[in-house]
Short mmCIF file of C-alpha atoms in Angstrom, two decimals:
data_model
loop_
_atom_site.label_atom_id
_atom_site.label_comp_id
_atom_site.label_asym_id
_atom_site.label_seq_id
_atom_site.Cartn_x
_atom_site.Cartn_y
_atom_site.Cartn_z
CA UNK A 1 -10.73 23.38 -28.60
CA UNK A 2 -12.49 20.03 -28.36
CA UNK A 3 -15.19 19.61 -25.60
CA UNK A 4 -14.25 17.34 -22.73
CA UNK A 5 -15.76 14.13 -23.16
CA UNK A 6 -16.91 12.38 -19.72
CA UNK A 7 -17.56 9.15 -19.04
CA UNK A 8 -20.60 8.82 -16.89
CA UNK A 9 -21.97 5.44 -15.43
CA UNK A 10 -25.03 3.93 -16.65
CA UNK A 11 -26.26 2.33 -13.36
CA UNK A 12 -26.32 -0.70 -15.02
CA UNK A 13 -22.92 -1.96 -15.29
CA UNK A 14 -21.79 0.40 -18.23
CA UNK A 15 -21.01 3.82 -19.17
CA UNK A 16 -22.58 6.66 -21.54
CA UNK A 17 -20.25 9.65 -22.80
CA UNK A 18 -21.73 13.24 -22.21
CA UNK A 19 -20.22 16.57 -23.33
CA UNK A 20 -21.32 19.33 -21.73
CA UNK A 21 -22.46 22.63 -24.17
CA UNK A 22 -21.09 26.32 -23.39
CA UNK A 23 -25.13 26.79 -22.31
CA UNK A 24 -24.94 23.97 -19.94
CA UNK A 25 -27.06 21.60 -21.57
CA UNK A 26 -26.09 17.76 -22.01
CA UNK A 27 -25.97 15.76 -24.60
CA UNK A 28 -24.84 11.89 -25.28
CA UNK A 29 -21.32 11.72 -27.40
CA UNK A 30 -19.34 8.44 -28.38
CA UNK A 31 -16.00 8.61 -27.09
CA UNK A 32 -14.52 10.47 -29.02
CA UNK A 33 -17.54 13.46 -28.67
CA UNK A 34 -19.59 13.18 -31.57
CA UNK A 35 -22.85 13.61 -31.00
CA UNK A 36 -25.36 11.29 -30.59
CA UNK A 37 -28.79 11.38 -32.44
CA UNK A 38 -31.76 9.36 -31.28
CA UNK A 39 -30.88 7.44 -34.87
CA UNK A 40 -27.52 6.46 -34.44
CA UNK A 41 -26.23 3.70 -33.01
CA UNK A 42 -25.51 3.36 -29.81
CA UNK A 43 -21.93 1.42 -28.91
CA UNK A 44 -22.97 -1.72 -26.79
CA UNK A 45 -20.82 -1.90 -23.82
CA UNK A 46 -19.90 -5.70 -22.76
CA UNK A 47 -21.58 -6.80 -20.22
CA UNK A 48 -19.38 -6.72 -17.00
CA UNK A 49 -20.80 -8.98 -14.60
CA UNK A 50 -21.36 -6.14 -11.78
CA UNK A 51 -19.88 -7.36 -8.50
CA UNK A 52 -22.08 -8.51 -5.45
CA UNK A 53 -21.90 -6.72 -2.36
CA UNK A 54 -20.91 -8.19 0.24
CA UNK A 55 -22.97 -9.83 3.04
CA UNK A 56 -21.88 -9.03 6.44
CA UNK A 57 -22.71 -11.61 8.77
CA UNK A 58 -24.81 -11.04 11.48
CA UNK A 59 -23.62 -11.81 15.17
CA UNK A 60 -25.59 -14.79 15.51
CA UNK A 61 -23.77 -16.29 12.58
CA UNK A 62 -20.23 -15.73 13.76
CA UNK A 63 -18.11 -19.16 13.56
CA UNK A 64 -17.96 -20.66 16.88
CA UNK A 65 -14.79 -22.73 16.33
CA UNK A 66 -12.71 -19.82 17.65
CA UNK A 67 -11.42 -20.85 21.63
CA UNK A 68 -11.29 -17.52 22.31
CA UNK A 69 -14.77 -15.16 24.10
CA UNK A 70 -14.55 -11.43 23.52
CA UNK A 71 -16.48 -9.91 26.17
CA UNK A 72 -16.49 -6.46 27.65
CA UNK A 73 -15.54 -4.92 31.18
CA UNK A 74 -16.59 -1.13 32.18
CA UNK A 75 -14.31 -0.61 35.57
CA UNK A 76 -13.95 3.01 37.10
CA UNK A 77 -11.06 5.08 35.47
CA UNK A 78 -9.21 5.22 38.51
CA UNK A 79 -9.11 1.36 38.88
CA UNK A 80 -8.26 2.05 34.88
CA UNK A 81 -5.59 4.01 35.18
CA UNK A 82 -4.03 2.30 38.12
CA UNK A 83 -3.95 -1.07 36.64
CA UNK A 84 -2.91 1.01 32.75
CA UNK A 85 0.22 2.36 34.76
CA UNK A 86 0.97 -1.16 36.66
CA UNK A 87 1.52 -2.99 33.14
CA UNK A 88 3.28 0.01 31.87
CA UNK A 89 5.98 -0.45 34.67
CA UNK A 90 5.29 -4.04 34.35
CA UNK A 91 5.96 -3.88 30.42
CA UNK A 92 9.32 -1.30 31.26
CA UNK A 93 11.28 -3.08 34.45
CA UNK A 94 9.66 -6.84 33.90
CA UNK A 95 8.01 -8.75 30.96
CA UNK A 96 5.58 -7.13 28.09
CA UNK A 97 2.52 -7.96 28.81
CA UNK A 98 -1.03 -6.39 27.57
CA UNK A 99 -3.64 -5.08 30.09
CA UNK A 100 -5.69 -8.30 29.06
CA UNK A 101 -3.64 -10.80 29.84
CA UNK A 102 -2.61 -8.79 33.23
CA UNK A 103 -6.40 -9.18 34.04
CA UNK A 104 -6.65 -12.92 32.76
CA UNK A 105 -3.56 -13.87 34.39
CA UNK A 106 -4.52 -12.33 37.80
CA UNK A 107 -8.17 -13.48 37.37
CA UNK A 108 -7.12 -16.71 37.25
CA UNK A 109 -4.71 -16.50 40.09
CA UNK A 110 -6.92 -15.58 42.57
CA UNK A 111 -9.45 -18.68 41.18
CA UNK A 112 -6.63 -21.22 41.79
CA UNK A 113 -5.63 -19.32 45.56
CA UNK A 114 -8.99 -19.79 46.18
CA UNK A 115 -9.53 -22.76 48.49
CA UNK A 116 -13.33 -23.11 49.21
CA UNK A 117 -13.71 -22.99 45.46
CA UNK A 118 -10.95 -25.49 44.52
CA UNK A 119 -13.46 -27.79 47.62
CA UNK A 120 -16.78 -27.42 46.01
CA UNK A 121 -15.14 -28.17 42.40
CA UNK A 122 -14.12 -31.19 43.96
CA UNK A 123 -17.24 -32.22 45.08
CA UNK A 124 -19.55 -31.49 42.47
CA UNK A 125 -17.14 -33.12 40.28
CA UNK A 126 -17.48 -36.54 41.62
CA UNK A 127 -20.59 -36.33 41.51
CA UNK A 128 -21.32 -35.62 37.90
#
């Protein structure tokens, strides 16, 4: 039975075939598994360009053309779970809807109700 012939990577973009001896040693093989002497000729491997890795990009770099802010909230699980099982109904007996826009919707809702608010936008407004 022929030895197993495995094709082991190079680090450098190409591969070297080993065969492994019943005494656990080693030893460089073509692919077919004849041996290689220091003599021989090695087969050249074409060169692959090896692929970049990829560069994440760091937060400061993020595109800023996005109208959207991602920003996070830690509330109390209680309020949590109340407002988790409100949308739940809300999504069930009404309109789906995501916890989000639940929050975003009734954020801006009580803005709007908010009359002393709505007074001193007014002002500062004419005056900029």
């Amino acid at each position: 039975m022929a030895p197993k012939v495995f094709k082991i990577p190079d680090g450098m973009g190409g591969v070297t075939y080993q065969v492994q001896t019943p005494d656990g040693e080693w030893h460089l093989t073509d692919p077919n598994g004849n041996f290689l002497t220091e003599d021989s000729p090695k087969e050249e491997t074409p060169d692959v360009p090896i692929p970049k890795a990829r560069r994440q990009r760091r937060k400061s770099q993020k595109k800023n053309d996005s109208p959207f802010v991602n920003f996070s909230l830690q509330i109390p699980k209680e309020d949590y779970q109340t407002i988790s099982d409100y949308v739940l109904w809300t999504c069930i007996f009404k309109e789906p809807v995501s916890r989000a826009a639940f929050m975003l919707r009734t954020a801006l809702e009580a803005v709007s109700k908010d009359r002393e608010y709505r007074e001193f936008q007014k002002r500062n407004s004419m005056e900029g």
